[in-house]
PDB file of C-alpha atoms and ligand atoms in Angstrom:
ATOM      1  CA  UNK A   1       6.085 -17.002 -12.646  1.00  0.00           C
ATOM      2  CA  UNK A   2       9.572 -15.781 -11.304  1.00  0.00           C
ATOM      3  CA  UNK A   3      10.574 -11.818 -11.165  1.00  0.00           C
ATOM      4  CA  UNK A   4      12.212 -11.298 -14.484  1.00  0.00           C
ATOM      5  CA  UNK A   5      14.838  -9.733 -12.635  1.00  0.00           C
ATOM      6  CA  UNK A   6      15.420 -10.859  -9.260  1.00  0.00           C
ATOM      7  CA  UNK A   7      15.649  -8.252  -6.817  1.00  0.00           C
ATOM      8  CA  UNK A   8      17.757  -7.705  -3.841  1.00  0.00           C
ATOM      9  CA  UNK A   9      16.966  -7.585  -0.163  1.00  0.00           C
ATOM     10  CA  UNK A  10      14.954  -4.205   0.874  1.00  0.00           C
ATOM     11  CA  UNK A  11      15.532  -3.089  -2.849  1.00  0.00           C
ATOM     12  CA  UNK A  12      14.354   0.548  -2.692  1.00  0.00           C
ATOM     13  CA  UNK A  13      11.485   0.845  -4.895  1.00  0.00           C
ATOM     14  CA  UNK A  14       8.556   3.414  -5.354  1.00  0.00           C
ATOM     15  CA  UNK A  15       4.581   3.820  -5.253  1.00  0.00           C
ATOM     16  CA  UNK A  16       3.959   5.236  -8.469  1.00  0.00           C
ATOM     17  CA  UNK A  17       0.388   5.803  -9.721  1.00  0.00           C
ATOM     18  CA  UNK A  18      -1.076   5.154 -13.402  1.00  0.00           C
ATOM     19  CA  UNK A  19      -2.015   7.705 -15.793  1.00  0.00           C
ATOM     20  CA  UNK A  20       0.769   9.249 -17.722  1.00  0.00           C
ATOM     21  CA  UNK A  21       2.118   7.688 -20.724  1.00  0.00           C
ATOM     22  CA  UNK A  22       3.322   4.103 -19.686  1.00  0.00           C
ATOM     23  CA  UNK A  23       6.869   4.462 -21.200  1.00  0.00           C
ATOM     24  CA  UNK A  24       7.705   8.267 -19.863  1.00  0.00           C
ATOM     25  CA  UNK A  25       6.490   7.337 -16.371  1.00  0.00           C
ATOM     26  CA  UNK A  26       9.083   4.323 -16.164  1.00  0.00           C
ATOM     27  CA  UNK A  27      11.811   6.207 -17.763  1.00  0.00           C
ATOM     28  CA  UNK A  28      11.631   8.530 -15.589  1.00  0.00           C
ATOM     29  CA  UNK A  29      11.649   5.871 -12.493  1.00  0.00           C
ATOM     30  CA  UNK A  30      14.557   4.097 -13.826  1.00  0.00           C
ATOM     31  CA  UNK A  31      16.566   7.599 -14.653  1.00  0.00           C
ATOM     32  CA  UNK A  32      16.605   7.495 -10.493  1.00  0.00           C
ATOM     33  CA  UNK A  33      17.900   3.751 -10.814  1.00  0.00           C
ATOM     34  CA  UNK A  34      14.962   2.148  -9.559  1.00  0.00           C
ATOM     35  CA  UNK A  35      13.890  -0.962 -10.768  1.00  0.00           C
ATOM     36  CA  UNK A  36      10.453  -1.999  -8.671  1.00  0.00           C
ATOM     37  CA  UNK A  37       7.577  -0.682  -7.583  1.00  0.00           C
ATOM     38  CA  UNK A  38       3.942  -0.830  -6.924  1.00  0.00           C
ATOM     39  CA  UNK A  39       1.645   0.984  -9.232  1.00  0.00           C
ATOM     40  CA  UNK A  40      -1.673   2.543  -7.925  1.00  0.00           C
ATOM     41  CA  UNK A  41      -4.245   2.746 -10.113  1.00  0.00           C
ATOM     42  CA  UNK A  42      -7.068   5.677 -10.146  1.00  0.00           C
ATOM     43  CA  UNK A  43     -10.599   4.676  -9.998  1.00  0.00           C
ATOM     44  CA  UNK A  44     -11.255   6.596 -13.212  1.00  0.00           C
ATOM     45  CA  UNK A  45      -8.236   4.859 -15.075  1.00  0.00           C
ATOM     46  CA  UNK A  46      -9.542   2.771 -18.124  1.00  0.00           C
ATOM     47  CA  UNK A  47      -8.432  -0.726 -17.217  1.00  0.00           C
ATOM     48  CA  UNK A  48      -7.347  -1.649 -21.148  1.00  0.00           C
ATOM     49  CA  UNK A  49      -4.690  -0.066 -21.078  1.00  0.00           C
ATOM     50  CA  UNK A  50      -2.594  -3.051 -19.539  1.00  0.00           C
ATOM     51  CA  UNK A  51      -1.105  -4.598 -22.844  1.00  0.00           C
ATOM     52  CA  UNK A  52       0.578  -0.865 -22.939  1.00  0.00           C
ATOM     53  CA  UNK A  53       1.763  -1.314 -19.038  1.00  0.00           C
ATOM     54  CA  UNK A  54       2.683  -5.066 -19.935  1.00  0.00           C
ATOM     55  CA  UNK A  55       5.130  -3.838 -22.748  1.00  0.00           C
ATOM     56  CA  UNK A  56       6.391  -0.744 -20.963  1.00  0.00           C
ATOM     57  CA  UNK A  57       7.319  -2.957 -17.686  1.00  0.00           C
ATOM     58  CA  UNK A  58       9.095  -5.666 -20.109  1.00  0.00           C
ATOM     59  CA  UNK A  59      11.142  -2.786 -22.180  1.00  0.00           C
ATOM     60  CA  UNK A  60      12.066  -0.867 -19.121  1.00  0.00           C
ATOM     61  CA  UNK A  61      12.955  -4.183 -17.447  1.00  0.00           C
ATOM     62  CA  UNK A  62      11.038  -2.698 -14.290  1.00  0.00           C
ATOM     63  CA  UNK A  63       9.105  -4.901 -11.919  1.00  0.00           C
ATOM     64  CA  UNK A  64       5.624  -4.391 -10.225  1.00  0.00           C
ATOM     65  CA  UNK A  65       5.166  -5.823  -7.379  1.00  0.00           C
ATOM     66  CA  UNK A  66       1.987  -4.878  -6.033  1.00  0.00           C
ATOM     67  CA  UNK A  67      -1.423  -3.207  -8.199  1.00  0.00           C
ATOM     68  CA  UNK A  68      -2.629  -0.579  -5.320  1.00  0.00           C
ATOM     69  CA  UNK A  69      -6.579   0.228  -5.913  1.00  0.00           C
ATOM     70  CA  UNK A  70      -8.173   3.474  -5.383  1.00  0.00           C
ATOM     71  CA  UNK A  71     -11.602   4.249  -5.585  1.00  0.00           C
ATOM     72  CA  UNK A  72     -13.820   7.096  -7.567  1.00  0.00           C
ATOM     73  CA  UNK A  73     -15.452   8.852  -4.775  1.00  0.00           C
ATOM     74  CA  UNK A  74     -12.876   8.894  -1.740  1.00  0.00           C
ATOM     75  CA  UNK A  75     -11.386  11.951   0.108  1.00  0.00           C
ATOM     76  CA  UNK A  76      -8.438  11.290   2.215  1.00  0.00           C
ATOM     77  CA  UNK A  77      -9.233  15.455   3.658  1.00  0.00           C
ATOM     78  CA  UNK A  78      -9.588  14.659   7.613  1.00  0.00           C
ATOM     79  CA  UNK A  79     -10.764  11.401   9.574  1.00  0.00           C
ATOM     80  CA  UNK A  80     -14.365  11.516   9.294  1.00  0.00           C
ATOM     81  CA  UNK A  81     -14.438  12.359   5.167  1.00  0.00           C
ATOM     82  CA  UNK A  82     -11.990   8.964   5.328  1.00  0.00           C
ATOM     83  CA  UNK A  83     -14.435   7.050   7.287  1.00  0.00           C
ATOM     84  CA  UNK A  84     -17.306   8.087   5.066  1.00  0.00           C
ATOM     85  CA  UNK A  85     -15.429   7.509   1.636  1.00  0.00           C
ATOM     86  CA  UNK A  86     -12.652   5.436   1.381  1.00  0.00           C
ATOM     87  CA  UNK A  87     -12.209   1.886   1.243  1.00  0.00           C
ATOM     88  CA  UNK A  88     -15.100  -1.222   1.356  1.00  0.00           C
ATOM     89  CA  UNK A  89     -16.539   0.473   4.995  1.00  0.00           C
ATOM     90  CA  UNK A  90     -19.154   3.111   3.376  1.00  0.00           C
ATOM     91  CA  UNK A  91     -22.140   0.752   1.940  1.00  0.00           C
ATOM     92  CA  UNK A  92     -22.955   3.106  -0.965  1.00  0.00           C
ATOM     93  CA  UNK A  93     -19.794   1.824  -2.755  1.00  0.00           C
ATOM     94  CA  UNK A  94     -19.535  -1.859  -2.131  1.00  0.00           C
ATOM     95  CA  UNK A  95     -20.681  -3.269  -5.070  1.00  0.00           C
ATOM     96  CA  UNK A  96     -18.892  -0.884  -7.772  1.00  0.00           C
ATOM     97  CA  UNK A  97     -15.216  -1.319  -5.965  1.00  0.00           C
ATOM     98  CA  UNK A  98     -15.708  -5.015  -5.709  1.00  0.00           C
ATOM     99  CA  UNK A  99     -16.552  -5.499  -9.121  1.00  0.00           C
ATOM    100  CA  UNK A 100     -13.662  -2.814  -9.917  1.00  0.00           C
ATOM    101  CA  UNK A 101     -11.229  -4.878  -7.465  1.00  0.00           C
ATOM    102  CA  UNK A 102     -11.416  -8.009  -8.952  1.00  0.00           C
ATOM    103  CA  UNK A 103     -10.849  -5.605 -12.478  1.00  0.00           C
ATOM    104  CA  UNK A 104      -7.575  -4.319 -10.573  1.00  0.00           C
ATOM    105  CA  UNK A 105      -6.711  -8.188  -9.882  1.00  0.00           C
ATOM    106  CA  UNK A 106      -7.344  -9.199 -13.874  1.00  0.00           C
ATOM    107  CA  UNK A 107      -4.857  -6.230 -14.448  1.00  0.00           C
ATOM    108  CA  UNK A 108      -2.605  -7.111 -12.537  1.00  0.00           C
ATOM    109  CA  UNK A 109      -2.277 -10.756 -14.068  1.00  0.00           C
ATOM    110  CA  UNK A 110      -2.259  -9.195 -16.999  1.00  0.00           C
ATOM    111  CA  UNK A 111       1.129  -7.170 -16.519  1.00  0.00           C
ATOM    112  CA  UNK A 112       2.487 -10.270 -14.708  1.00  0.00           C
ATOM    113  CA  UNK A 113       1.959  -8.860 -11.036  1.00  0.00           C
ATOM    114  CA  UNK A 114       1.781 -11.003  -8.514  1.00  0.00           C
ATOM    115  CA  UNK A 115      -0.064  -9.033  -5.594  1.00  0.00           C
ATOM    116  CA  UNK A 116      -2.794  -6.551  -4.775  1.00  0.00           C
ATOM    117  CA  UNK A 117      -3.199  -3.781  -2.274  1.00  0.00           C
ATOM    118  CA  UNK A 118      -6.086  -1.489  -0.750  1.00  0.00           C
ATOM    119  CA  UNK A 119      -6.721   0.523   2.143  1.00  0.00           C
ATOM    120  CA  UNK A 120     -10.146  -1.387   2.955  1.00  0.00           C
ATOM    121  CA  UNK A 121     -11.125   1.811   5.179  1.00  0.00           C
ATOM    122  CA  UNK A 122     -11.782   1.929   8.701  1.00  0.00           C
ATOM    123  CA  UNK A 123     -12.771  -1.079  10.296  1.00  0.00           C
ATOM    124  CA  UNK A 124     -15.132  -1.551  12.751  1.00  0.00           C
ATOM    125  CA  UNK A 125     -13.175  -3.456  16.430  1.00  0.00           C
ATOM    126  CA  UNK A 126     -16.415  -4.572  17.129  1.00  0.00           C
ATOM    127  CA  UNK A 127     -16.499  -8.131  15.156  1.00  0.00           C
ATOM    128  CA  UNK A 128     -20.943  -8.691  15.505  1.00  0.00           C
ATOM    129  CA  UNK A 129     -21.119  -4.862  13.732  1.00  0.00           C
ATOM    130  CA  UNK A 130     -22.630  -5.252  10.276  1.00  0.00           C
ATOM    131  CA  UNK A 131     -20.013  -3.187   8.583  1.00  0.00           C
ATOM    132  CA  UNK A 132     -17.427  -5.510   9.986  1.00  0.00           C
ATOM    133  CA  UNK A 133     -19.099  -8.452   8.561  1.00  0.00           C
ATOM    134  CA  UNK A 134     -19.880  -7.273   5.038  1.00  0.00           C
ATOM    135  CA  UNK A 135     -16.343  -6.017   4.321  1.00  0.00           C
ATOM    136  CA  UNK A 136     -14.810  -9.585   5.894  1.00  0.00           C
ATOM    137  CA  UNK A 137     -16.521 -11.246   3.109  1.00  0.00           C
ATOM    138  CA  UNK A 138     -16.137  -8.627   0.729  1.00  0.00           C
ATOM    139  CA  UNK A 139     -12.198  -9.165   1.411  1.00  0.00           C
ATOM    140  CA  UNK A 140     -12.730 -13.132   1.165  1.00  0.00           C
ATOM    141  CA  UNK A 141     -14.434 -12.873  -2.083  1.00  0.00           C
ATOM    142  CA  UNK A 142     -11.608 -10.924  -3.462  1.00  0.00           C
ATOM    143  CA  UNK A 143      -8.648 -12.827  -1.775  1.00  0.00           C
ATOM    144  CA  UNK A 144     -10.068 -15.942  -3.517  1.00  0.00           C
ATOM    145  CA  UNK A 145     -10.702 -14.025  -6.753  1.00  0.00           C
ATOM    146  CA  UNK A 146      -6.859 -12.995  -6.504  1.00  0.00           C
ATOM    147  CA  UNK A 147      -5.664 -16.519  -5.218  1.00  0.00           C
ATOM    148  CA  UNK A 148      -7.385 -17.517  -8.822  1.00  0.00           C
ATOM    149  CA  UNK A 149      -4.731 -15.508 -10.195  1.00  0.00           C
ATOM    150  CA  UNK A 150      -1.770 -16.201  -8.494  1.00  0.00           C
ATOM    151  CA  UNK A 151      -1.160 -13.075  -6.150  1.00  0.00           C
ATOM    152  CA  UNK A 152      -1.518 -12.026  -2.605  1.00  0.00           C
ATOM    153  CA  UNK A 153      -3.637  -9.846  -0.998  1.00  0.00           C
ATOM    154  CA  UNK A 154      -2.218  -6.546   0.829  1.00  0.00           C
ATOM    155  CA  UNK A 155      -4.608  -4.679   3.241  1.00  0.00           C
ATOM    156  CA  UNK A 156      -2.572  -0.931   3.823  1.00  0.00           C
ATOM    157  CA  UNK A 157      -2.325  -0.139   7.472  1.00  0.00           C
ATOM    158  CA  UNK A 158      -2.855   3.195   9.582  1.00  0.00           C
ATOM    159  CA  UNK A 159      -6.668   3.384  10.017  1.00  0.00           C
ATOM    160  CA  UNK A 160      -6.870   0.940  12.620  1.00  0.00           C
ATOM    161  CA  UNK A 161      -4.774  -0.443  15.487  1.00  0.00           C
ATOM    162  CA  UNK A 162      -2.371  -3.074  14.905  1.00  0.00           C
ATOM    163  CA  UNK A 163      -4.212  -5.625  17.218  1.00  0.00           C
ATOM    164  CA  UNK A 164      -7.589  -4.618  15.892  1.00  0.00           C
ATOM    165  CA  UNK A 165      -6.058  -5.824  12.327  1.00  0.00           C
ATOM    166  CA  UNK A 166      -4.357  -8.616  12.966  1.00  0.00           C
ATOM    167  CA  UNK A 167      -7.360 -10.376  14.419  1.00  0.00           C
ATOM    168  CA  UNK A 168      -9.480  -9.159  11.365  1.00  0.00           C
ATOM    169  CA  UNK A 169      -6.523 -11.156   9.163  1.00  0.00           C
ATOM    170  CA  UNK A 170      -7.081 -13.776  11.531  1.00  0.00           C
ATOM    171  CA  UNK A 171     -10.747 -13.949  11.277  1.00  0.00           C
ATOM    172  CA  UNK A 172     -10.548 -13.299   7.265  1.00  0.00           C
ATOM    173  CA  UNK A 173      -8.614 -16.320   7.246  1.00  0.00           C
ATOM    174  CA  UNK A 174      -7.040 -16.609   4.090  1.00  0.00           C
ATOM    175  CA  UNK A 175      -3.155 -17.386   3.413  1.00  0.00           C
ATOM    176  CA  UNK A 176      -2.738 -14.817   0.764  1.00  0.00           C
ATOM    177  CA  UNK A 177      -4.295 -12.078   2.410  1.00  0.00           C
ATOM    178  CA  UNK A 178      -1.971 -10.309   4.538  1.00  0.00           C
ATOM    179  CA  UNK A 179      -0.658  -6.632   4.900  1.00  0.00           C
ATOM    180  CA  UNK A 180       1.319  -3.679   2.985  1.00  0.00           C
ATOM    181  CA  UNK A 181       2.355  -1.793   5.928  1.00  0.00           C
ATOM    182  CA  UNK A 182       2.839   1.773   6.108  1.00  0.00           C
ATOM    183  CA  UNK A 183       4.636   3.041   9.055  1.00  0.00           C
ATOM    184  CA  UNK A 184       3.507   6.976   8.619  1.00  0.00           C
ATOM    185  CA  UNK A 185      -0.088   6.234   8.303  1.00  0.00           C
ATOM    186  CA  UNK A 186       0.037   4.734  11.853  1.00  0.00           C
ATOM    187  CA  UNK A 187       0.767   8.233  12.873  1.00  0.00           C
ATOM    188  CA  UNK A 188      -1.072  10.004  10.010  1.00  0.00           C
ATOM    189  CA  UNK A 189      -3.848   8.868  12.387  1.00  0.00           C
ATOM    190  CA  UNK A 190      -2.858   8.455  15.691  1.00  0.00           C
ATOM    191  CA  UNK A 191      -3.582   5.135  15.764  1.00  0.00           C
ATOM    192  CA  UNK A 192      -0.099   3.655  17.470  1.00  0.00           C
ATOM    193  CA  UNK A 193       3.672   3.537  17.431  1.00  0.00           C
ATOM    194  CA  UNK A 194       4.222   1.794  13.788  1.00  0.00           C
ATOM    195  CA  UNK A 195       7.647   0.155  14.893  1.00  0.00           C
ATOM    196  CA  UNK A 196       5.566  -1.760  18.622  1.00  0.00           C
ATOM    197  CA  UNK A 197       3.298  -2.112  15.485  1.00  0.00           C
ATOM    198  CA  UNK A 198       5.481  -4.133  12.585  1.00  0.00           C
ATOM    199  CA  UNK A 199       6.225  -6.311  16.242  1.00  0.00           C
ATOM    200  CA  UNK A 200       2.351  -7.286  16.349  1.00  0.00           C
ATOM    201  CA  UNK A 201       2.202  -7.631  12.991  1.00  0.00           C
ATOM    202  CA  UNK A 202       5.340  -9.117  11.491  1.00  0.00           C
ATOM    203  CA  UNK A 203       4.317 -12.401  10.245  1.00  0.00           C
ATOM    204  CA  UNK A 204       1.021 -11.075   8.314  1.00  0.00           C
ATOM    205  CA  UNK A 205       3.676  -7.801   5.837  1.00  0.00           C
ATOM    206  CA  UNK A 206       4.068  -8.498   2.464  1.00  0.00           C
ATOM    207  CA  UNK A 207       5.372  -5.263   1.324  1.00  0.00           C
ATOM    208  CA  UNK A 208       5.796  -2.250   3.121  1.00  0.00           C
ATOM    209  CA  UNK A 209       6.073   2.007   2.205  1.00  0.00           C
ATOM    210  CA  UNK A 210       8.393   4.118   2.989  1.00  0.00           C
ATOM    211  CA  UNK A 211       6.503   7.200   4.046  1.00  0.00           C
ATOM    212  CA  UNK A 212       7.292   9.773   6.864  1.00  0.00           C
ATOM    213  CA  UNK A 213       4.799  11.712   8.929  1.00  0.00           C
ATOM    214  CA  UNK A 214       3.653  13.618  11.962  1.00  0.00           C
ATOM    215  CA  UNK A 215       0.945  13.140  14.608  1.00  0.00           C
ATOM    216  CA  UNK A 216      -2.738  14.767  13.815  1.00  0.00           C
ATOM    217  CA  UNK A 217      -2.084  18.666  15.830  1.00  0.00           C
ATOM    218  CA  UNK A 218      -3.087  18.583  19.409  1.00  0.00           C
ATOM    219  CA  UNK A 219      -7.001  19.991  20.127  1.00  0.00           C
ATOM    220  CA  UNK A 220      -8.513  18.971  16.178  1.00  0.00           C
ATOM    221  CA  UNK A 221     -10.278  16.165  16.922  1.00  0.00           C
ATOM    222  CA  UNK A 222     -10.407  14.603  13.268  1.00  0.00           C
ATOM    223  CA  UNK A 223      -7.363  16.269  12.019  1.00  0.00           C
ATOM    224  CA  UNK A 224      -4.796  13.928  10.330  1.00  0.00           C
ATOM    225  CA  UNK A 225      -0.969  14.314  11.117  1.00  0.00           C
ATOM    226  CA  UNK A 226       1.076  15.840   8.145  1.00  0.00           C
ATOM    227  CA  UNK A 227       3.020  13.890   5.916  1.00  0.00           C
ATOM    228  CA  UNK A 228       6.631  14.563   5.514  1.00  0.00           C
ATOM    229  CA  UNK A 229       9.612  14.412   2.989  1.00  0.00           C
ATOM    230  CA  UNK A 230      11.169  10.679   4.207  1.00  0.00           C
ATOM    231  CA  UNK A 231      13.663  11.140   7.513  1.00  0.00           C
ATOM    232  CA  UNK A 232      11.947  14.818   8.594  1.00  0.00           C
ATOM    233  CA  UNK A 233       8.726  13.154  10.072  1.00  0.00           C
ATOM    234  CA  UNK A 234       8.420  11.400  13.302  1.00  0.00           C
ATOM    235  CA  UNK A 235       9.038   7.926  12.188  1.00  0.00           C
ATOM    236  CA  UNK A 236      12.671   7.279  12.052  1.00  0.00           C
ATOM    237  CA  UNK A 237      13.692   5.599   9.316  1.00  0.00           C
ATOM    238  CA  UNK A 238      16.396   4.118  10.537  1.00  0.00           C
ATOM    239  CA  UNK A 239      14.667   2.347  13.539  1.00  0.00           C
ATOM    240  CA  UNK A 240      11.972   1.595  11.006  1.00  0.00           C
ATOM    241  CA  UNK A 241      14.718  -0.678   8.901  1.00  0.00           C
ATOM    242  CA  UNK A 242      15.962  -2.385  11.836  1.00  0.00           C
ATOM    243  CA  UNK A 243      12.729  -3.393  13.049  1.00  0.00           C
ATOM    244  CA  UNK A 244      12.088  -4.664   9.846  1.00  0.00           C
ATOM    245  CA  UNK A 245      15.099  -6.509   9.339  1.00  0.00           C
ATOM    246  CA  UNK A 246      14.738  -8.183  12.837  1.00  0.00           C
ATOM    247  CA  UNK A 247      11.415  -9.511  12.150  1.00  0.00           C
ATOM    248  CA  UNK A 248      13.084 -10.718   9.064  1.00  0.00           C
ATOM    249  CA  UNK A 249      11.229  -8.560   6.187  1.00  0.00           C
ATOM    250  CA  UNK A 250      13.116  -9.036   3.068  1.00  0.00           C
ATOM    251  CA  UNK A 251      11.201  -7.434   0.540  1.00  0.00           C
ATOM    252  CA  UNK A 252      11.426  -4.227  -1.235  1.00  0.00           C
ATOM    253  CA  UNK A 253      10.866  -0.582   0.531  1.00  0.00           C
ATOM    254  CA  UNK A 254       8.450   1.049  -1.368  1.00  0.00           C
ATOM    255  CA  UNK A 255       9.059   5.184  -1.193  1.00  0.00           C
ATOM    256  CA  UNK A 256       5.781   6.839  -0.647  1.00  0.00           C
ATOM    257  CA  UNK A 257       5.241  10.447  -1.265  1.00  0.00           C
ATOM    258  CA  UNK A 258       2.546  12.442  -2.437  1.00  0.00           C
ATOM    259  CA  UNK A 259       3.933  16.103  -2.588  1.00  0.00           C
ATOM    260  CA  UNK A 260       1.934  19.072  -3.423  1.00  0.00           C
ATOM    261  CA  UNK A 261       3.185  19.358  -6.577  1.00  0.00           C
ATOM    262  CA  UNK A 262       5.632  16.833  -9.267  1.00  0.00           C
ATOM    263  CA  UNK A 263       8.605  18.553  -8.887  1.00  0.00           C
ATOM    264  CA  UNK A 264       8.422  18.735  -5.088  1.00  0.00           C
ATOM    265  CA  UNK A 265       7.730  14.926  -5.111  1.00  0.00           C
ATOM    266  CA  UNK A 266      10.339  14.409  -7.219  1.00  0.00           C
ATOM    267  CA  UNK A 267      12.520  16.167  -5.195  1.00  0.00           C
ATOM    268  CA  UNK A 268      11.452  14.305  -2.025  1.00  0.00           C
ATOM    269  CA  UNK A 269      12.140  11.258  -3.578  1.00  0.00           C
ATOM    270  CA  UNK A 270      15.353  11.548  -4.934  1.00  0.00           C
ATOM    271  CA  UNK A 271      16.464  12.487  -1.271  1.00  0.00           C
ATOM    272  CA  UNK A 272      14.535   9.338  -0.174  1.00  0.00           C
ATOM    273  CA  UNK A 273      16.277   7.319  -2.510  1.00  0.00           C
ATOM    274  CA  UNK A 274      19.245   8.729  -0.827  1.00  0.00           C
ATOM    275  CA  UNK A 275      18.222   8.851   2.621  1.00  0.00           C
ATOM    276  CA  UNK A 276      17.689   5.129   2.395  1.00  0.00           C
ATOM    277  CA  UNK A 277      20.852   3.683   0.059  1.00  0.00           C
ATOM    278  CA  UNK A 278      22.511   5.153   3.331  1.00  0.00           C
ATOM    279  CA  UNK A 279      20.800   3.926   6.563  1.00  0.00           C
ATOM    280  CA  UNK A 280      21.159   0.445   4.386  1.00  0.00           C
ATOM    281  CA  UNK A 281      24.746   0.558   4.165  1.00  0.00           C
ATOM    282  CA  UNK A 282      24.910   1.432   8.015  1.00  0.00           C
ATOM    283  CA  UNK A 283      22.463  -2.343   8.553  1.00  0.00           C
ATOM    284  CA  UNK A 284      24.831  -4.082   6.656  1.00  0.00           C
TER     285      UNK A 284
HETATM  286 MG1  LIG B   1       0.920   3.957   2.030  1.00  0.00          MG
END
């Protein structure tokens, strides 16, 4: 099914998460003048409540283009509490966020989305490790669950290196399974320069964030970097959009920022929304 609205080239957009009232959340969005965005959904979040999404989306005239999936249980606090929580990598979990994956993946038919995105944790580089095997065909399950119903497949990046998960893509083997990349997350955890990165990587990104960031502090082993309002972090926005346009990415930018608190986020991304209308103009 075609967007309802066809959007422009890097059309700035937002990661927005479920909860508040459907209608109030998008007003808001579109009082900023956006029009897209992918919409993360809390593990607690009653799934039936996508008819009221469905009508919201069509009456704001607002497009979702990726269902994000997060997990009851996970703590993004410092590296180890991420590799013991989040994502398909701790065992304890497995079965409950598969079964509530391919729940995400019936939602998101439901609204009329046509992709779905997850940070699958931290993967294992060594490809005979257990962990590494179960997840693989934990992702194929769901990738052919979600080919079932029409969408792609988005694996969020920063918790590995970008060699370490473009061979996993390449051993998942699966055309719509591919990855939402997120350029601060690469430095969140120190795991390599995101813009080298997007140059490994470029053929696999569906959809990408917007998100700014600085390395984890010298001396804490385990300590993550610090996210930052959009252009203040160490990424460089402007270098980021380049890259992206050279390696011909034409799909929305997807602002990412969780702030301490709503007005501070709302703040940050307003400025974003800013920030970005004018390194686009200087691309043109
Ligand atoms: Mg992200």
């Amino acid at each position: 099914m075609p967007l309802e609205t066809p959007l422009a080239n890097f059309e700035t957009g937002v990661m927005f998460w479920a909860g508040r009232d459907p209608g109030e959340t998008l007003s808001e969005l579109r009082g900023m003048g956006l029009r897209c965005g992918q919409l993360g959904i809390p593990g607690d979040l009653d799934l039936s409540c996508a008819p009221a999404w469905k009508a919201a989306l069509r009456a704001a005239e607002f497009t979702v283009v990726t269902v994000f999936a997060g997990y009851n249980g996970e703590s993004y606090a410092d590296i180890p509490t991420v590799q013991d929580t989040v994502g398909f990598i701790p065992a304890r979990f497995r079965e409950e966020r598969e079964a509530r994956t391919l729940g995400i993946s019936d939602f998101a038919r439901e609204i009329g989305c046509h992709g779905i995105g997850l940070h699958v944790g931290c993967l294992p580089e060594d490809e005979t490790d257990a962990d590494y095997i179960a997840v693989r065909e934990m992702v194929r399950r769901i990738a052919d669950h979600a080919a079932r119903n029409h969408q792609t497949f988005a694996l969020e990046t920063g918790q590995e290196k970008a060699e370490s998960l473009r061979a996993f893509l390449i051993d998942v083997n699966r055309e719509n399974v591919g990855i939402n990349f997120d350029p601060a997350n690469m430095i969140l955890y120190g795991t390599g320069d995101p813009i080298e990165a997007l140059g490994v990587l470029g053929q696999h990104i569906f959809s990408v964030h917007c998100k700014d960031g600085d390395w984890p502090p010298a001396g804490q082993p385990g300590a993550l970097g610090m996210e930052r309002p959009l252009g203040s972090g160490s990424v460089g926005m402007e270098r980021y959009l380049r890259k992206l346009k050279q390696i011909g990415y034409k799909g929305p930018l997807a602002i990412e920022r969780e702030a301490e608190n709503a007005a501070e986020r709302l703040r940050d991304i307003k400025a974003a929304i800013a920030l970005l209308t004018e390194i686009k103009a200087g691309l043109a």
